[in-house]
mmCIF file of C-alpha atoms and ligand atoms in Angstrom:
data_model
loop_
_atom_site.group_PDB
_atom_site.id
_atom_site.type_symbol
_atom_site.label_atom_id
_atom_site.label_comp_id
_atom_site.label_asym_id
_atom_site.label_seq_id
_atom_site.Cartn_x
_atom_site.Cartn_y
_atom_site.Cartn_z
ATOM 1 C CA MET A 7 0.000 0.000 0.000
ATOM 2 C CA LYS A 8 1.321 3.426 -0.960
ATOM 3 C CA LEU A 9 1.077 6.353 1.457
ATOM 4 C CA LEU A 10 1.914 10.019 1.108
ATOM 5 C CA LEU A 11 3.307 11.552 4.295
ATOM 6 C CA THR A 12 3.189 15.327 4.186
ATOM 7 C CA GLY A 13 5.604 16.665 6.794
ATOM 8 C CA GLY A 14 7.098 13.180 6.903
ATOM 9 C CA ALA A 15 10.582 14.489 7.759
ATOM 10 C CA GLY A 16 9.373 16.115 10.977
ATOM 11 C CA TYR A 17 9.420 14.685 14.481
ATOM 12 C CA ILE A 18 6.233 12.600 14.353
ATOM 13 C CA GLY A 19 6.336 12.006 10.593
ATOM 14 C CA SER A 20 9.873 10.575 10.625
ATOM 15 C CA HIS A 21 9.117 8.032 13.361
ATOM 16 C CA THR A 22 5.911 7.017 11.612
ATOM 17 C CA ALA A 23 7.690 6.761 8.250
ATOM 18 C CA LEU A 24 10.306 4.438 9.703
ATOM 19 C CA LEU A 25 7.673 2.135 11.197
ATOM 20 C CA LEU A 26 5.631 2.118 7.984
ATOM 21 C CA LEU A 27 8.688 1.225 5.910
ATOM 22 C CA GLN A 28 9.620 -1.554 8.332
ATOM 23 C CA ARG A 29 6.123 -2.939 7.893
ATOM 24 C CA GLY A 30 6.329 -2.957 4.112
ATOM 25 C CA TYR A 31 4.375 0.176 3.190
ATOM 26 C CA ASP A 32 5.475 2.172 0.171
ATOM 27 C CA VAL A 33 6.130 5.722 1.446
ATOM 28 C CA ILE A 34 6.462 9.132 -0.185
ATOM 29 C CA ILE A 35 7.687 11.864 2.149
ATOM 30 C CA TYR A 36 6.667 15.329 0.991
ATOM 31 C CA ASP A 37 8.211 18.058 3.115
ATOM 32 C CA SER A 38 9.386 21.639 2.696
ATOM 33 C CA PHE A 39 12.097 21.014 5.337
ATOM 34 C CA VAL A 40 11.189 24.342 6.915
ATOM 35 C CA ASN A 41 11.326 22.673 10.336
ATOM 36 C CA SER A 42 13.331 19.528 9.642
ATOM 37 C CA SER A 43 16.603 18.335 8.247
ATOM 38 C CA TYR A 44 17.401 16.125 5.280
ATOM 39 C CA LYS A 45 19.625 14.213 7.694
ATOM 40 C CA VAL A 46 16.516 12.560 9.096
ATOM 41 C CA ILE A 47 15.983 10.858 5.735
ATOM 42 C CA ASN A 48 19.531 9.527 5.757
ATOM 43 C CA ALA A 49 19.058 8.319 9.334
ATOM 44 C CA ILE A 50 15.884 6.431 8.359
ATOM 45 C CA LYS A 51 17.651 4.865 5.371
ATOM 46 C CA SER A 52 20.735 3.881 7.357
ATOM 47 C CA TYR A 53 18.585 2.212 10.015
ATOM 48 C CA LEU A 54 16.653 0.210 7.406
ATOM 49 C CA ASP A 55 19.809 -0.652 5.452
ATOM 50 C CA ALA A 56 21.527 -1.915 8.598
ATOM 51 C CA ASP A 57 18.469 -4.041 9.313
ATOM 52 C CA GLY A 58 18.595 -5.490 5.783
ATOM 53 C CA ILE A 59 15.068 -4.314 5.057
ATOM 54 C CA ASP A 60 13.968 -3.913 1.457
ATOM 55 C CA TYR A 61 11.987 -0.674 1.434
ATOM 56 C CA LYS A 62 10.350 1.782 -0.940
ATOM 57 C CA LEU A 63 10.902 5.390 0.105
ATOM 58 C CA LYS A 64 10.758 8.471 -2.068
ATOM 59 C CA THR A 65 11.473 11.935 -0.663
ATOM 60 C CA ILE A 66 10.223 15.067 -2.389
ATOM 61 C CA LYS A 67 10.962 18.591 -1.266
ATOM 62 C CA GLY A 68 7.879 20.752 -1.644
ATOM 63 C CA ASP A 69 5.297 22.914 0.027
ATOM 64 C CA ILE A 70 1.697 21.847 0.648
ATOM 65 C CA ARG A 71 0.649 25.237 -0.709
ATOM 66 C CA ASP A 72 2.116 24.295 -4.090
ATOM 67 C CA LYS A 73 -0.761 22.555 -5.834
ATOM 68 C CA SER A 74 1.062 21.696 -9.048
ATOM 69 C CA SER A 75 3.845 19.962 -7.171
ATOM 70 C CA LEU A 76 1.312 17.950 -5.142
ATOM 71 C CA ASP A 77 -0.703 17.134 -8.252
ATOM 72 C CA LYS A 78 2.388 15.784 -10.002
ATOM 73 C CA ILE A 79 3.034 13.351 -7.155
ATOM 74 C CA PHE A 80 -0.467 11.878 -7.387
ATOM 75 C CA LYS A 81 -0.434 11.786 -11.204
ATOM 76 C CA ASP A 82 3.053 10.216 -11.383
ATOM 77 C CA SER A 83 1.954 7.494 -8.974
ATOM 78 C CA ILE A 84 -1.130 6.779 -11.087
ATOM 79 C CA LYS A 85 1.012 6.654 -14.248
ATOM 80 C CA GLU A 86 3.344 4.160 -12.544
ATOM 81 C CA GLY A 87 0.291 1.987 -11.848
ATOM 82 C CA ASN A 88 0.786 2.403 -8.104
ATOM 83 C CA ALA A 89 -1.661 5.118 -7.002
ATOM 84 C CA ILE A 90 -1.484 6.696 -3.561
ATOM 85 C CA HIS A 91 -4.010 4.978 -1.283
ATOM 86 C CA ALA A 92 -4.002 7.436 1.593
ATOM 87 C CA VAL A 93 -2.358 10.540 3.002
ATOM 88 C CA ILE A 94 -1.038 11.009 6.504
ATOM 89 C CA HIS A 95 -1.050 14.762 6.826
ATOM 90 C CA PHE A 96 1.565 15.886 9.349
ATOM 91 C CA ALA A 97 2.760 19.002 7.534
ATOM 92 C CA GLY A 98 2.093 22.265 9.282
ATOM 93 C CA LEU A 99 3.431 24.881 11.625
ATOM 94 C CA LYS A 100 3.167 23.989 15.303
ATOM 95 C CA SER A 101 4.539 26.682 17.593
ATOM 96 C CA VAL A 102 1.887 28.274 19.799
ATOM 97 C CA SER A 103 3.945 31.408 20.528
ATOM 98 C CA GLU A 104 4.898 31.886 16.880
ATOM 99 C CA SER A 105 1.242 31.523 15.883
ATOM 100 C CA VAL A 106 0.372 34.465 18.139
ATOM 101 C CA LYS A 107 3.025 36.596 16.387
ATOM 102 C CA TYR A 108 2.358 35.433 12.823
ATOM 103 C CA PRO A 109 -1.285 34.283 12.675
ATOM 104 C CA LEU A 110 -1.644 34.777 8.918
ATOM 105 C CA ASN A 111 1.280 32.483 8.264
ATOM 106 C CA TYR A 112 -0.352 29.810 10.418
ATOM 107 C CA TRP A 113 -3.717 30.156 8.653
ATOM 108 C CA ASP A 114 -1.985 30.105 5.288
ATOM 109 C CA VAL A 115 0.185 27.015 5.851
ATOM 110 C CA ASN A 116 -2.107 24.981 8.067
ATOM 111 C CA VAL A 117 -5.556 25.801 6.710
ATOM 112 C CA CYS A 118 -4.918 26.892 3.091
ATOM 113 C CA GLY A 119 -2.229 24.204 2.723
ATOM 114 C CA THR A 120 -4.671 21.530 3.885
ATOM 115 C CA LYS A 121 -7.389 22.852 1.563
ATOM 116 C CA ASN A 122 -4.953 22.602 -1.389
ATOM 117 C CA LEU A 123 -4.013 19.092 -0.448
ATOM 118 C CA LEU A 124 -7.654 17.999 -0.162
ATOM 119 C CA GLU A 125 -8.490 19.522 -3.550
ATOM 120 C CA ILE A 126 -5.648 17.631 -5.172
ATOM 121 C CA MET A 127 -6.612 14.415 -3.403
ATOM 122 C CA LYS A 128 -10.193 14.788 -4.648
ATOM 123 C CA GLU A 129 -9.087 15.497 -8.217
ATOM 124 C CA ASN A 130 -6.948 12.375 -8.151
ATOM 125 C CA GLU A 131 -9.587 10.252 -6.409
ATOM 126 C CA CYS A 132 -7.622 9.646 -3.252
ATOM 127 C CA TYR A 133 -10.184 9.874 -0.448
ATOM 128 C CA SER A 134 -8.394 8.677 2.684
ATOM 129 C CA MET A 135 -6.619 10.903 5.181
ATOM 130 C CA VAL A 136 -5.222 10.676 8.686
ATOM 131 C CA PHE A 137 -4.797 14.205 10.011
ATOM 132 C CA SER A 138 -2.532 15.463 12.823
ATOM 133 C CA SER A 139 -4.818 17.364 15.143
ATOM 134 C CA SER A 140 -3.999 18.391 18.670
ATOM 135 C CA ALA A 141 -5.306 18.266 22.232
ATOM 136 C CA THR A 142 -4.655 22.006 22.326
ATOM 137 C CA ILE A 143 -8.103 22.465 20.794
ATOM 138 C CA TYR A 144 -9.827 21.456 24.045
ATOM 139 C CA GLY A 145 -10.949 24.292 26.274
ATOM 140 C CA LEU A 146 -9.168 25.211 29.484
ATOM 141 C CA THR A 147 -12.085 24.249 31.695
ATOM 142 C CA ASN A 148 -12.555 20.655 30.630
ATOM 143 C CA SER A 149 -12.568 17.896 33.226
ATOM 144 C CA VAL A 150 -10.030 15.067 33.046
ATOM 145 C CA PRO A 151 -9.716 12.592 31.504
ATOM 146 C CA ILE A 152 -10.619 14.509 28.355
ATOM 147 C CA SER A 153 -12.838 12.621 25.934
ATOM 148 C CA GLU A 154 -13.441 13.592 22.316
ATOM 149 C CA ASP A 155 -16.890 15.027 23.040
ATOM 150 C CA GLN A 156 -15.641 17.627 25.505
ATOM 151 C CA LYS A 157 -15.752 21.343 24.754
ATOM 152 C CA ILE A 158 -13.608 22.610 21.881
ATOM 153 C CA SER A 159 -12.326 26.078 22.646
ATOM 154 C CA PRO A 160 -8.797 26.841 21.431
ATOM 155 C CA ILE A 161 -7.088 29.859 22.951
ATOM 156 C CA ASN A 162 -4.350 30.535 20.382
ATOM 157 C CA PRO A 163 -4.154 30.856 16.574
ATOM 158 C CA TYR A 164 -2.374 27.497 16.242
ATOM 159 C CA GLY A 165 -5.232 25.697 17.998
ATOM 160 C CA LYS A 166 -7.783 27.662 15.977
ATOM 161 C CA THR A 167 -6.219 26.467 12.721
ATOM 162 C CA LYS A 168 -6.520 22.845 13.927
ATOM 163 C CA VAL A 169 -10.223 23.366 14.716
ATOM 164 C CA ALA A 170 -10.768 24.992 11.312
ATOM 165 C CA ILE A 171 -9.128 22.015 9.596
ATOM 166 C CA GLU A 172 -11.192 19.513 11.579
ATOM 167 C CA ASN A 173 -14.339 21.442 10.561
ATOM 168 C CA MET A 174 -13.224 21.478 6.922
ATOM 169 C CA LEU A 175 -12.607 17.717 7.011
ATOM 170 C CA CYS A 176 -15.990 17.077 8.590
ATOM 171 C CA ASP A 177 -17.770 19.266 5.984
ATOM 172 C CA LEU A 178 -15.945 17.490 3.191
ATOM 173 C CA PHE A 179 -16.961 14.105 4.540
ATOM 174 C CA LYS A 180 -20.600 15.209 4.791
ATOM 175 C CA SER A 181 -20.520 16.493 1.197
ATOM 176 C CA ASN A 182 -19.843 12.987 -0.088
ATOM 177 C CA MET A 183 -20.414 10.448 2.618
ATOM 178 C CA ASN A 184 -19.892 7.489 0.306
ATOM 179 C CA LYS A 185 -16.289 8.295 -0.455
ATOM 180 C CA TRP A 186 -14.237 10.008 2.211
ATOM 181 C CA LYS A 187 -12.429 8.142 4.962
ATOM 182 C CA ILE A 188 -10.970 10.627 7.409
ATOM 183 C CA CYS A 189 -9.537 10.329 10.865
ATOM 184 C CA SER A 190 -8.335 13.310 12.900
ATOM 185 C CA LEU A 191 -5.946 12.192 15.587
ATOM 186 C CA ARG A 192 -5.789 14.562 18.537
ATOM 187 C CA TYR A 193 -2.332 14.104 19.994
ATOM 188 C CA PHE A 194 -1.596 14.876 23.619
ATOM 189 C CA ASN A 195 2.151 15.300 24.427
ATOM 190 C CA PRO A 196 4.381 13.264 22.080
ATOM 191 C CA VAL A 197 7.840 12.750 23.608
ATOM 192 C CA GLY A 198 10.848 10.443 23.491
ATOM 193 C CA ALA A 199 12.640 9.015 20.487
ATOM 194 C CA HIS A 200 13.217 5.924 18.402
ATOM 195 C CA PRO A 201 15.074 3.350 20.552
ATOM 196 C CA SER A 202 17.979 3.309 18.061
ATOM 197 C CA GLY A 203 18.852 6.903 19.000
ATOM 198 C CA LEU A 204 19.073 7.687 15.267
ATOM 199 C CA ILE A 205 15.965 9.858 15.058
ATOM 200 C CA GLY A 206 14.323 12.057 17.652
ATOM 201 C CA GLU A 207 12.956 15.495 18.380
ATOM 202 C CA ASP A 208 15.158 18.409 17.342
ATOM 203 C CA PRO A 209 13.445 21.694 18.167
ATOM 204 C CA ILE A 210 14.879 24.843 16.617
ATOM 205 C CA GLY A 211 16.173 27.253 19.280
ATOM 206 C CA ILE A 212 15.264 26.959 22.932
ATOM 207 C CA PRO A 213 12.583 24.293 23.387
ATOM 208 C CA SER A 214 9.225 25.484 24.614
ATOM 209 C CA ASN A 215 8.066 22.028 25.702
ATOM 210 C CA LEU A 216 9.053 20.316 28.913
ATOM 211 C CA PHE A 217 10.621 17.079 27.668
ATOM 212 C CA PRO A 218 13.118 18.439 25.091
ATOM 213 C CA TYR A 219 13.949 21.176 27.607
ATOM 214 C CA ILE A 220 14.844 18.511 30.185
ATOM 215 C CA THR A 221 17.015 16.542 27.732
ATOM 216 C CA GLN A 222 18.855 19.748 26.798
ATOM 217 C CA VAL A 223 19.456 20.520 30.480
ATOM 218 C CA ALA A 224 20.729 16.952 30.853
ATOM 219 C CA ILE A 225 23.212 17.442 27.974
ATOM 220 C CA ARG A 226 24.122 20.851 29.474
ATOM 221 C CA ARG A 227 23.027 22.905 26.491
ATOM 222 C CA ILE A 228 20.800 24.713 29.013
ATOM 223 C CA ASN A 229 21.758 25.383 32.647
ATOM 224 C CA LEU A 230 18.523 24.688 34.437
ATOM 225 C CA LEU A 231 14.859 23.978 34.010
ATOM 226 C CA LYS A 232 12.292 26.607 34.914
ATOM 227 C CA VAL A 233 9.243 24.928 36.428
ATOM 228 C CA PHE A 234 6.203 27.014 35.594
ATOM 229 C CA GLY A 235 4.397 27.059 38.928
ATOM 230 C CA ASP A 236 4.355 24.797 41.981
ATOM 231 C CA ASN A 237 0.986 25.984 43.228
ATOM 232 C CA TRP A 238 -1.351 24.314 40.760
ATOM 233 C CA ASP A 239 -4.293 22.333 42.016
ATOM 234 C CA THR A 240 -2.508 18.991 41.521
ATOM 235 C CA GLU A 241 -1.026 16.452 43.911
ATOM 236 C CA ASP A 242 2.449 18.023 44.051
ATOM 237 C CA GLY A 243 1.547 21.526 42.794
ATOM 238 C CA SER A 244 3.197 21.205 39.358
ATOM 239 C CA GLY A 245 1.335 20.895 36.044
ATOM 240 C CA VAL A 246 0.104 17.478 34.935
ATOM 241 C CA ARG A 247 0.187 16.330 31.293
ATOM 242 C CA ASP A 248 -0.278 13.216 29.213
ATOM 243 C CA TYR A 249 3.128 12.208 27.790
ATOM 244 C CA ILE A 250 2.966 9.630 25.029
ATOM 245 C CA HIS A 251 5.998 7.793 23.663
ATOM 246 C CA ILE A 252 6.581 8.757 20.033
ATOM 247 C CA MET A 253 6.684 5.068 19.031
ATOM 248 C CA ASP A 254 3.270 4.438 20.594
ATOM 249 C CA LEU A 255 1.958 7.501 18.776
ATOM 250 C CA SER A 256 3.463 6.315 15.482
ATOM 251 C CA GLU A 257 1.849 2.907 15.903
ATOM 252 C CA GLY A 258 -1.466 4.704 16.370
ATOM 253 C CA HIS A 259 -1.151 6.064 12.817
ATOM 254 C CA ILE A 260 -0.655 2.612 11.368
ATOM 255 C CA ASP A 261 -3.717 1.395 13.236
ATOM 256 C CA ALA A 262 -5.650 4.446 12.010
ATOM 257 C CA ILE A 263 -4.722 3.624 8.402
ATOM 258 C CA GLY A 264 -5.847 0.027 8.953
ATOM 259 C CA PHE A 265 -9.088 1.301 10.480
ATOM 260 C CA LEU A 266 -9.801 3.589 7.495
ATOM 261 C CA MET A 267 -9.042 0.843 5.005
ATOM 262 C CA SER A 268 -11.536 -1.454 6.736
ATOM 263 C CA LYS A 269 -14.380 1.057 6.174
ATOM 264 C CA GLU A 270 -16.435 2.093 3.168
ATOM 265 C CA SER A 271 -16.435 5.648 4.441
ATOM 266 C CA ILE A 272 -15.934 7.233 7.845
ATOM 267 C CA TYR A 273 -15.141 10.432 9.723
ATOM 268 C CA GLU A 274 -13.770 10.140 13.254
ATOM 269 C CA VAL A 275 -11.868 12.287 15.728
ATOM 270 C CA ILE A 276 -9.748 10.231 18.108
ATOM 271 C CA ASN A 277 -7.502 11.116 21.047
ATOM 272 C CA LEU A 278 -4.017 9.631 21.128
ATOM 273 C CA GLY A 279 -2.371 9.895 24.523
ATOM 274 C CA SER A 280 -1.093 7.599 27.229
ATOM 275 C CA GLY A 281 -4.302 8.052 29.192
ATOM 276 C CA LYS A 282 -2.200 8.905 32.266
ATOM 277 C CA GLY A 283 -1.173 12.210 33.784
ATOM 278 C CA TYR A 284 2.298 12.934 35.126
ATOM 279 C CA SER A 285 3.409 16.120 36.869
ATOM 280 C CA VAL A 286 6.504 18.153 36.052
ATOM 281 C CA PHE A 287 8.127 16.984 39.289
ATOM 282 C CA GLN A 288 7.318 13.350 38.501
ATOM 283 C CA MET A 289 8.875 13.772 35.069
ATOM 284 C CA ILE A 290 12.053 15.308 36.531
ATOM 285 C CA ARG A 291 12.328 12.507 39.089
ATOM 286 C CA GLU A 292 11.749 9.752 36.526
ATOM 287 C CA PHE A 293 14.289 11.281 34.141
ATOM 288 C CA GLU A 294 16.909 11.497 36.893
ATOM 289 C CA LEU A 295 16.258 7.930 38.039
ATOM 290 C CA SER A 296 16.267 6.353 34.575
ATOM 291 C CA THR A 297 19.246 8.226 33.169
ATOM 292 C CA GLY A 298 21.390 9.145 36.172
ATOM 293 C CA CYS A 299 21.451 12.775 34.976
ATOM 294 C CA GLU A 300 20.733 15.514 37.443
ATOM 295 C CA ILE A 301 18.154 18.103 36.340
ATOM 296 C CA PRO A 302 18.621 21.323 38.294
ATOM 297 C CA PHE A 303 15.457 23.408 38.380
ATOM 298 C CA LEU A 304 13.999 26.646 39.642
ATOM 299 C CA ILE A 305 10.371 27.447 40.387
ATOM 300 C CA GLU A 306 9.038 30.268 38.228
ATOM 301 C CA ALA A 307 5.666 31.957 37.790
ATOM 302 C CA ARG A 308 2.911 30.100 35.963
ATOM 303 C CA ARG A 309 3.013 30.270 32.161
ATOM 304 C CA ASP A 310 0.142 32.115 30.430
ATOM 305 C CA GLY A 311 -2.487 29.795 29.000
ATOM 306 C CA ASP A 312 -1.416 26.762 31.066
ATOM 307 C CA VAL A 313 -3.864 24.446 32.804
ATOM 308 C CA ALA A 314 -3.298 22.381 35.940
ATOM 309 C CA ASN A 315 -4.257 18.999 34.657
ATOM 310 C CA ASN A 316 -4.603 17.615 31.151
ATOM 311 C CA PHE A 317 -4.776 13.986 30.140
ATOM 312 C CA ALA A 318 -6.704 11.931 27.652
ATOM 313 C CA ASP A 319 -9.532 9.495 27.743
ATOM 314 C CA ILE A 320 -8.170 6.996 25.220
ATOM 315 C CA SER A 321 -11.032 4.519 25.251
ATOM 316 C CA LYS A 322 -12.172 5.544 21.766
ATOM 317 C CA ALA A 323 -8.731 4.779 20.297
ATOM 318 C CA GLU A 324 -8.674 1.465 22.134
ATOM 319 C CA ASN A 325 -12.163 0.509 20.939
ATOM 320 C CA LEU A 326 -12.046 1.748 17.337
ATOM 321 C CA LEU A 327 -8.386 1.293 16.428
ATOM 322 C CA GLY A 328 -7.548 -1.641 18.685
ATOM 323 C CA TRP A 329 -4.591 0.502 19.755
ATOM 324 C CA SER A 330 -3.151 1.053 23.184
ATOM 325 C CA PRO A 331 0.084 2.640 24.359
ATOM 326 C CA LYS A 332 2.691 0.155 25.566
ATOM 327 C CA ARG A 333 5.675 2.209 26.668
ATOM 328 C CA SER A 334 6.218 3.632 30.165
ATOM 329 C CA LEU A 335 7.447 7.026 31.323
ATOM 330 C CA LYS A 336 10.747 5.309 32.150
ATOM 331 C CA GLN A 337 11.065 4.117 28.521
ATOM 332 C CA ILE A 338 10.292 7.646 27.325
ATOM 333 C CA CYS A 339 13.152 8.996 29.452
ATOM 334 C CA ILE A 340 15.616 6.279 28.418
ATOM 335 C CA ASP A 341 14.898 6.629 24.677
ATOM 336 C CA GLY A 342 14.719 10.442 24.777
ATOM 337 C CA TRP A 343 18.047 10.619 26.581
ATOM 338 C CA ASN A 344 19.633 8.072 24.241
ATOM 339 C CA TRP A 345 18.734 10.307 21.269
ATOM 340 C CA GLN A 346 19.984 13.492 22.971
ATOM 341 C CA ARG A 347 23.223 11.873 24.178
ATOM 342 C CA ASN A 348 23.991 10.499 20.702
ATOM 343 C CA ASN A 349 23.054 13.801 19.032
ATOM 344 C CA PRO A 350 23.940 16.592 21.464
ATOM 345 C CA GLN A 351 23.215 19.241 18.819
ATOM 346 C CA GLY A 352 20.316 17.383 17.231
ATOM 347 C CA TYR A 353 20.647 16.918 13.466
ATOM 348 C CA THR A 354 23.020 19.863 13.049
HETATM 349 P P1 NAD B 414 7.455 19.052 12.954
HETATM 350 O O1 NAD B 414 7.580 20.520 12.789
HETATM 351 O O2 NAD B 414 8.619 18.297 13.453
HETATM 352 O O3 NAD B 414 6.979 18.386 11.576
HETATM 353 C C1 NAD B 414 6.182 19.080 10.648
HETATM 354 C C2 NAD B 414 6.855 18.939 9.301
HETATM 355 O O4 NAD B 414 6.073 19.680 8.344
HETATM 356 C C3 NAD B 414 8.264 19.525 9.270
HETATM 357 O O5 NAD B 414 9.166 18.578 8.739
HETATM 358 C C4 NAD B 414 8.153 20.740 8.387
HETATM 359 O O6 NAD B 414 9.338 20.974 7.640
HETATM 360 C C5 NAD B 414 6.982 20.365 7.500
HETATM 361 N N1 NAD B 414 6.260 21.519 6.950
HETATM 362 C C6 NAD B 414 5.913 22.668 7.583
HETATM 363 N N2 NAD B 414 5.284 23.483 6.733
HETATM 364 C C7 NAD B 414 5.206 22.833 5.553
HETATM 365 C C8 NAD B 414 4.661 23.161 4.291
HETATM 366 N N3 NAD B 414 4.073 24.350 4.066
HETATM 367 N N4 NAD B 414 4.738 22.257 3.287
HETATM 368 C C9 NAD B 414 5.359 21.051 3.488
HETATM 369 N N5 NAD B 414 5.906 20.709 4.650
HETATM 370 C C10 NAD B 414 5.834 21.581 5.686
HETATM 371 O O7 NAD B 414 6.182 18.791 13.872
HETATM 372 P P2 NAD B 414 5.686 17.452 14.547
HETATM 373 O O8 NAD B 414 5.883 17.577 16.004
HETATM 374 O O9 NAD B 414 6.219 16.298 13.824
HETATM 375 O O10 NAD B 414 4.129 17.609 14.276
HETATM 376 C C11 NAD B 414 3.500 17.026 13.140
HETATM 377 C C12 NAD B 414 2.055 17.463 13.153
HETATM 378 O O11 NAD B 414 1.465 17.088 14.398
HETATM 379 C C13 NAD B 414 1.873 18.965 13.007
HETATM 380 O O12 NAD B 414 0.751 19.200 12.192
HETATM 381 C C14 NAD B 414 1.580 19.414 14.432
HETATM 382 O O13 NAD B 414 0.776 20.562 14.468
HETATM 383 C C15 NAD B 414 0.846 18.211 15.007
HETATM 384 N N6 NAD B 414 0.963 18.081 16.461
HETATM 385 C C16 NAD B 414 2.203 18.022 17.052
HETATM 386 C C17 NAD B 414 2.294 17.908 18.429
HETATM 387 C C18 NAD B 414 3.635 17.866 19.119
HETATM 388 O O14 NAD B 414 3.695 18.104 20.340
HETATM 389 N N7 NAD B 414 4.722 17.551 18.452
HETATM 390 C C19 NAD B 414 1.128 17.854 19.218
HETATM 391 C C20 NAD B 414 -0.104 17.914 18.585
HETATM 392 C C21 NAD B 414 -0.181 18.014 17.184
HETATM 393 N N1 UDP B 415 6.777 23.287 31.739
HETATM 394 C C1 UDP B 415 7.690 23.767 32.639
HETATM 395 N N2 UDP B 415 8.863 24.286 32.159
HETATM 396 C C2 UDP B 415 9.153 24.322 30.825
HETATM 397 C C3 UDP B 415 8.210 23.820 29.915
HETATM 398 C C4 UDP B 415 7.023 23.309 30.408
HETATM 399 O O1 UDP B 415 7.472 23.734 33.850
HETATM 400 O O2 UDP B 415 10.228 24.814 30.449
HETATM 401 C C5 UDP B 415 5.516 22.701 32.251
HETATM 402 C C6 UDP B 415 4.245 23.341 31.705
HETATM 403 O O3 UDP B 415 3.850 24.412 32.543
HETATM 404 C C7 UDP B 415 3.261 22.165 31.756
HETATM 405 C C8 UDP B 415 4.156 20.947 31.460
HETATM 406 O O4 UDP B 415 5.479 21.360 31.794
HETATM 407 O O5 UDP B 415 2.714 22.030 33.047
HETATM 408 C C9 UDP B 415 4.133 20.506 30.016
HETATM 409 O O6 UDP B 415 4.393 21.616 29.184
HETATM 410 P P1 UDP B 415 4.568 21.450 27.598
HETATM 411 O O7 UDP B 415 4.805 22.814 27.046
HETATM 412 O O8 UDP B 415 5.560 20.403 27.336
HETATM 413 O O9 UDP B 415 3.160 20.868 27.125
HETATM 414 P P2 UDP B 415 1.720 21.597 27.016
HETATM 415 O O10 UDP B 415 1.580 22.490 28.211
HETATM 416 O O11 UDP B 415 1.721 22.344 25.740
HETATM 417 O O12 UDP B 415 0.748 20.471 27.047
#
């Protein structure tokens, strides 16, 4: 089966691509490399080569806003007699703070880019998509665990673009309910790395998320961690989140593709998380225990827009996809540290 992975060179896309290739899928990665490095492609290839796996991977540099370039990919595949069955649509911009500064850019890439892609898919009769949505679309006042039917109320432009895309996908499905097979996966907090240490998360500049910040403190690229508040209404006063191992998340995409292929037509939104909440202090402790690295920290004021407690109800993913996360917080720390230790400066 042939899949197009937009944004397939990014953090989540690269781990998913590697798994798909290992499992015999034919993969095209389409990426502008605006937030990724070509080195990730070489890392994927070297891992598969070392494993003696025969794989079919094509990488194309391009922007999802470029319709003619997208169209050519679909048409070339049809000409080769091996049409694209489905798209996993990872491509997009994902920084909350940047989206506040440059909202038009976020609407252009995320929303207009997705609209372009869907138009080209429709023209080329490819009707299946797994879309990267986000738990950031849930409102701040939801109760935990958060199920898919809870209130949607994004507070930043990034989250608003994800809601707009979900609405567009739902409208498209309703316009032709016999054809489209669409699954929006709402990720919670993807963290960790491939166990080989060859691919992992490589944020540009100072990380804004907790886990890559911790690994960069551990490698001494950053002096200490700032903990945003120790007076939250949680067991130890620090913020609680749902950290999901990147390999569990990647497996969720393969199950989502299998789910779509088993249906005549479908539209679903599905949470992907670990289903468990861990606090910042628990994360620091687990990282120190599993890696032996000390993480010095300082308590700072709360961060704007944060919530105390946020973790997923994953029963829908378990029931519909037959998926469940398998890896522990300890495994997240071990694999994340392995990647950071082997690549102190990331891909650069
Ligand atoms: P990432 O930035 O590592 O990957 C996104 C990829 O898309 C990058 O390789 C980037 O170069 C590419 N890209 C960006 N704009 C493009 C364009 N116009 N045309 C083609 N390619 C383009 O991000 P990620 O963490 O792998 O996230 C993948 C998706 O999952 C994104 O849509 C993101 O919003 C969503 N998501 C991520 C998280 C997270 O915490 N990582 C959480 C929820 C949702
Ligand atoms: N956090 C922190 N210091 C940091 C980054 C994050 O204390 O440098 C806290 C943050 O307040 C939240 C948790 O860690 O309670 C997870 O934050 P992250 O940004 O990784 O995920 P999100 O809040 O977007 O779910």
